Short mmCIF file of C-alpha atoms and ligand atoms in Angstrom, two decimals:
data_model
loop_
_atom_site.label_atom_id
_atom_site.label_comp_id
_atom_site.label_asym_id
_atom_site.label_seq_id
_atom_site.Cartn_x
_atom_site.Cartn_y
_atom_site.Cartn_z
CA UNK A 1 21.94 -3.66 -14.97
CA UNK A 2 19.90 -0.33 -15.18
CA UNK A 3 18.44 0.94 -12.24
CA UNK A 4 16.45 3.95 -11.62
CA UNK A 5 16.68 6.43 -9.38
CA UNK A 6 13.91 8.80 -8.03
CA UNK A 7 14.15 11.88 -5.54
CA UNK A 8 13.22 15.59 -5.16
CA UNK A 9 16.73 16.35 -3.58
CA UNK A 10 18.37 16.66 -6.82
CA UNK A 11 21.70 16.50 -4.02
CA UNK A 12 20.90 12.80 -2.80
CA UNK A 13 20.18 12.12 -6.15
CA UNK A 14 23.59 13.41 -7.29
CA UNK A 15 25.74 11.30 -4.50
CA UNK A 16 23.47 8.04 -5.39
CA UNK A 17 23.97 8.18 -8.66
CA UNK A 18 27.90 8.86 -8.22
CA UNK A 19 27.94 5.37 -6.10
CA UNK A 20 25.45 3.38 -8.33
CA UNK A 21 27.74 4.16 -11.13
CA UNK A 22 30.55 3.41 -8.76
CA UNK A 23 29.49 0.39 -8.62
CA UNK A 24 28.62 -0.43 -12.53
CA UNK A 25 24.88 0.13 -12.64
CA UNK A 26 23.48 2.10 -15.58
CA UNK A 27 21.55 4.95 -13.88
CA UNK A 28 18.25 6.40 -15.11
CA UNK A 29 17.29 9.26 -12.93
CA UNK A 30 13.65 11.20 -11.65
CA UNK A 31 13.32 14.21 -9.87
CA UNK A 32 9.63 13.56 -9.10
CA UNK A 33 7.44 10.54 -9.08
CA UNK A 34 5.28 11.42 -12.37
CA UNK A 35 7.96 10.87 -13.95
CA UNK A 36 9.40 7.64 -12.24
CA UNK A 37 6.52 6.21 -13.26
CA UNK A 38 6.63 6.81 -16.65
CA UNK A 39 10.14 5.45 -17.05
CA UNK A 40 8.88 2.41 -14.73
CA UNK A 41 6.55 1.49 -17.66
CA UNK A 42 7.59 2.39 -20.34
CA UNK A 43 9.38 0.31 -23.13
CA UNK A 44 12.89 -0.96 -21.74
CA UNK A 45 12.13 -0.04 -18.07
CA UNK A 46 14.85 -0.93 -15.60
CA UNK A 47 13.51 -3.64 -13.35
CA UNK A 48 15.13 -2.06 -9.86
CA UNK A 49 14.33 1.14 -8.80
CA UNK A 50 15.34 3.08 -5.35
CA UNK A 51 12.40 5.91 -4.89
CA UNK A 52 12.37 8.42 -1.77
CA UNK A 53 9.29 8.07 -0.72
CA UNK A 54 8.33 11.39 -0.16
CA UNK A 55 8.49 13.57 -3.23
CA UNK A 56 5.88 16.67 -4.80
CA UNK A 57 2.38 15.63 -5.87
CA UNK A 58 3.11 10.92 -6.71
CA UNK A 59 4.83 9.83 -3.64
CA UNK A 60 6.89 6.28 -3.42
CA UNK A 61 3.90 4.82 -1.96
CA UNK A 62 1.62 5.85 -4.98
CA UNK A 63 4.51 4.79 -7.74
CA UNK A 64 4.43 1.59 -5.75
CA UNK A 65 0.65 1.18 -6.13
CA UNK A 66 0.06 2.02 -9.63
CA UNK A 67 3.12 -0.46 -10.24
CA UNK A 68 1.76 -3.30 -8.17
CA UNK A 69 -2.14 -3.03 -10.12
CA UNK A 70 -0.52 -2.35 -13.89
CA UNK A 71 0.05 -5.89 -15.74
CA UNK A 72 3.75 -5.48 -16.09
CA UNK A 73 6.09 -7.58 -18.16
CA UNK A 74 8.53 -8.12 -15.27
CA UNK A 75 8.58 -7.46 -11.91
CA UNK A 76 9.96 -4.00 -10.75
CA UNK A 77 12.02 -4.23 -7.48
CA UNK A 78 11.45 -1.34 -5.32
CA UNK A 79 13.62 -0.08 -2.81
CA UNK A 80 11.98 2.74 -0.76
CA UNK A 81 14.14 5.47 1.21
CA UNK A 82 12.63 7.79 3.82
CA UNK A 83 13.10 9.79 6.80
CA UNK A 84 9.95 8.47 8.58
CA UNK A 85 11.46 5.08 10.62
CA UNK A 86 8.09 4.31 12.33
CA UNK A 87 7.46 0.38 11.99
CA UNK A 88 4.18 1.93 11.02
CA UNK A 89 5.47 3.33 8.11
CA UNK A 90 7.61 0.79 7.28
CA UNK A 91 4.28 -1.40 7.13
CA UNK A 92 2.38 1.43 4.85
CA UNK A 93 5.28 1.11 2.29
CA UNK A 94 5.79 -2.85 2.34
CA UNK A 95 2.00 -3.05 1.99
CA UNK A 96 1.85 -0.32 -0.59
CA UNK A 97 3.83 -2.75 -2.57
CA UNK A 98 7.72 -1.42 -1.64
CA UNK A 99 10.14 -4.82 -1.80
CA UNK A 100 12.46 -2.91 0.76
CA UNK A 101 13.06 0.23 2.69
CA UNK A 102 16.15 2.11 3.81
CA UNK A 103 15.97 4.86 6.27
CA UNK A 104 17.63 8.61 5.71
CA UNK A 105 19.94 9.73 6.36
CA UNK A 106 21.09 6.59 4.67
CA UNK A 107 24.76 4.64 5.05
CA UNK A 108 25.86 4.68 0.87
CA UNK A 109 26.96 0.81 2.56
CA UNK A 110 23.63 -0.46 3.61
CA UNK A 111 22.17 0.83 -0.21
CA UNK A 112 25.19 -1.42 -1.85
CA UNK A 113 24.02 -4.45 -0.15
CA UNK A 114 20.30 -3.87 -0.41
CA UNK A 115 20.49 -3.46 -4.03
CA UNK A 116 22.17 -7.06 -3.96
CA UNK A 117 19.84 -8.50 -2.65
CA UNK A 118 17.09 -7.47 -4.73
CA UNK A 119 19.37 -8.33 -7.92
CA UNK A 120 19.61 -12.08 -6.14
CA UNK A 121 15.55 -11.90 -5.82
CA UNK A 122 15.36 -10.57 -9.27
CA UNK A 123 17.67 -13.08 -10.55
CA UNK A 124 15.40 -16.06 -8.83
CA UNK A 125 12.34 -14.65 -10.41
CA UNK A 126 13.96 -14.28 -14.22
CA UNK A 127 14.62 -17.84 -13.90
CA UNK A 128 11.49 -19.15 -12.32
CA UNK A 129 9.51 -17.19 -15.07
CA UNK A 130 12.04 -19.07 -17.60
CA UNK A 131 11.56 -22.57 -16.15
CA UNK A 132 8.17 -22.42 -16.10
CA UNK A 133 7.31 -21.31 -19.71
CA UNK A 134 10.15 -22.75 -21.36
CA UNK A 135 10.70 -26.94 -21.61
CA UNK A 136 14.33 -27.69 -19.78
CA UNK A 137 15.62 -29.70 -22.65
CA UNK A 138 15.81 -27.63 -25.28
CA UNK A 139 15.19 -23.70 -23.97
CA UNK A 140 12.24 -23.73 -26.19
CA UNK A 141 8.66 -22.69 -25.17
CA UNK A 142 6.53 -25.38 -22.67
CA UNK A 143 3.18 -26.43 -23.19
CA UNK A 144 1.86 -23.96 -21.48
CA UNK A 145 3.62 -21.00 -22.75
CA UNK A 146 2.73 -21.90 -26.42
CA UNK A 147 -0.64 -22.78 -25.72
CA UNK A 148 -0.99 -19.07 -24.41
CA UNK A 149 0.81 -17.49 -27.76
CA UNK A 150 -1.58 -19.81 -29.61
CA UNK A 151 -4.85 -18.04 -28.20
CA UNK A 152 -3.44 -15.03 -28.19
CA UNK A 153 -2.92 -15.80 -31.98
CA UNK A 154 -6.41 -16.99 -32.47
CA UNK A 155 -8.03 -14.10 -30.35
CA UNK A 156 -6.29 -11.42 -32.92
CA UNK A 157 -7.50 -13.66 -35.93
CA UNK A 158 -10.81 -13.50 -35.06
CA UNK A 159 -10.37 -9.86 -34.93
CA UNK A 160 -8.48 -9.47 -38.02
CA UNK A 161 -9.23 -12.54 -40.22
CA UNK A 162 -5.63 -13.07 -41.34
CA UNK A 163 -4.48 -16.37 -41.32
CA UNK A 164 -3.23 -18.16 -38.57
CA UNK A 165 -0.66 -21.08 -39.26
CA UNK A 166 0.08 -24.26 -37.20
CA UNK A 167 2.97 -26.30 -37.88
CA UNK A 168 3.34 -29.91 -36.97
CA UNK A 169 6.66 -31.64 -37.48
CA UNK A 170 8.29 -35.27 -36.62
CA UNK A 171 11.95 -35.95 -36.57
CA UNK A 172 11.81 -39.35 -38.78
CA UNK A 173 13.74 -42.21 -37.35
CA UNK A 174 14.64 -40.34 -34.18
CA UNK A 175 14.74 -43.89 -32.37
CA UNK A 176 17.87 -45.10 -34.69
CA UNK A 177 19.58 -42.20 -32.71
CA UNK A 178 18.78 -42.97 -29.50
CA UNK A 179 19.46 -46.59 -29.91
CA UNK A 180 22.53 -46.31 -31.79
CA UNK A 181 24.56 -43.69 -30.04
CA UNK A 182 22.27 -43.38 -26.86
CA UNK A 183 20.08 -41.02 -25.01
CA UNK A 184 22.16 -37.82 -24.58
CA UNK A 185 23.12 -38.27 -27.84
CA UNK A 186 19.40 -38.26 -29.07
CA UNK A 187 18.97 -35.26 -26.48
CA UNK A 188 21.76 -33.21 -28.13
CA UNK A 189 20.06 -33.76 -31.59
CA UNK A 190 17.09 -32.16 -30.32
CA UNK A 191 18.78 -29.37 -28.78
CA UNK A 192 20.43 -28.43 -32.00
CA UNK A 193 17.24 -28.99 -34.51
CA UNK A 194 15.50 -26.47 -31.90
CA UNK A 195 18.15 -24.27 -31.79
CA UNK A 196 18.06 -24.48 -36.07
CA UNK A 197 14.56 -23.81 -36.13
CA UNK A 198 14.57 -21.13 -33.67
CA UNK A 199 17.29 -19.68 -35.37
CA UNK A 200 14.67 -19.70 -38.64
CA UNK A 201 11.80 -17.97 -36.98
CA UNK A 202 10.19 -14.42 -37.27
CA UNK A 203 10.61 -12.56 -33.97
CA UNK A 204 6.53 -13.44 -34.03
CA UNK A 205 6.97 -16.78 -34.79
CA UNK A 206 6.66 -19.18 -31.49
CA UNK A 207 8.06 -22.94 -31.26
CA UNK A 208 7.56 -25.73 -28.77
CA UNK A 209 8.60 -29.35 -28.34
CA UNK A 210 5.76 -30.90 -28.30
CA UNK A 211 6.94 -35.17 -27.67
CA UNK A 212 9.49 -36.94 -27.71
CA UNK A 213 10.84 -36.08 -31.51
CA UNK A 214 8.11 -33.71 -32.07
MG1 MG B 301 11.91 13.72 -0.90
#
């Protein structure tokens, strides 16, 4: 898992990244929060990052911000470290949009664990996202989720007139299966037709199960 690090003290910065790597994280690092930014949306972004909060001209409050209001393609888990242990402040960063928040000096301990639990949370929310746009039986897209790909489809068509093609297909005589050799037999036939017609698609391409052998 890659996870970036951001902070002015190029010395913290140094002994976190020693222990992240320690620990088997791939490390991207920022020295200022311009720059954490960047890497935080740009293409192939890690989806954890541990930002000091107070760094020259963006501060970890400001990343936070501009990361909570972009339309992202996954959510970023922020882990906020600062010297200022106010519950006020504490309050200003969670609000700001920070997941979590570790005080400095910090224990290298306390950063191991915290960093688990945002990989459980971010673990939880990679899966949610999956179960709801993808249908259970056969990993393929919902309803829902290919309805959206389809608009998005028609919306550049009607901006670029190319064609736009729908595909309708029936397994024929799926019932024989289930009747003959059962249900989870019949289910396994439909995992591995969408798996073969997945396996056929452009990376633009988008399929769904749409009934019961359709
Ligand atoms: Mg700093």
């Amino acid at each position: 898992m890659k996870i970036l690090l951001a902070d002015d003290d190029r010395v913290a910065l140094l002994y976190l990244q020693d222990a992240l790597r320690d620990w088997g994280y791939e490390v991207v690092l920022a020295h200022d929060g311009a720059t954490a930014l960047a890497i935080l949306q740009g293409p192939d972004a890690p989806v954890l990052a541990v930002i000091d909060w107070m760094m020259p001209g963006m501060d970890g409050t400001d990343i936070c911000r501009r990361l909570r209001a972009g339309k992202a393609a996954h959510y970023t888990y922020v882990l906020m470290l600062t010297a200022r242990t106010e519950t006020s402040c504490i309050v200003e960063a969670m609000n700001a949009g920070a997941d979590d928040f570790v005080s400095k000096p910090f224990n290298i301990e306390e950063i191991q664990v915290r960093i688990k639990a945002g990989r459980r949370i971010l673990e939880l929310e990679h899966e949610l996202r999956h179960r709801a746009t993808h249908d259970v039986l056969t990993g393929l897209h919902n309803r829902g989720a290919i309805i959206g790909i389809l608009e998005n489809e028609l919306a550049r068509h009607a901006r670029d007139k190319r064609p736009v093609a729908v595909v309708f297909g029936d397994l024929d005589h799926f019932k024989r299966i289930n009747d003959g050799f059962g249900h989870q037999a019949g289910d396994e036939v439909l995992r591995v037709v969408a798996r073969r017609i997945d396996a056929m698609l452009r990376p633009y391409d988008a399929v769904r199960r749409y009934g019961g052998e359709e």
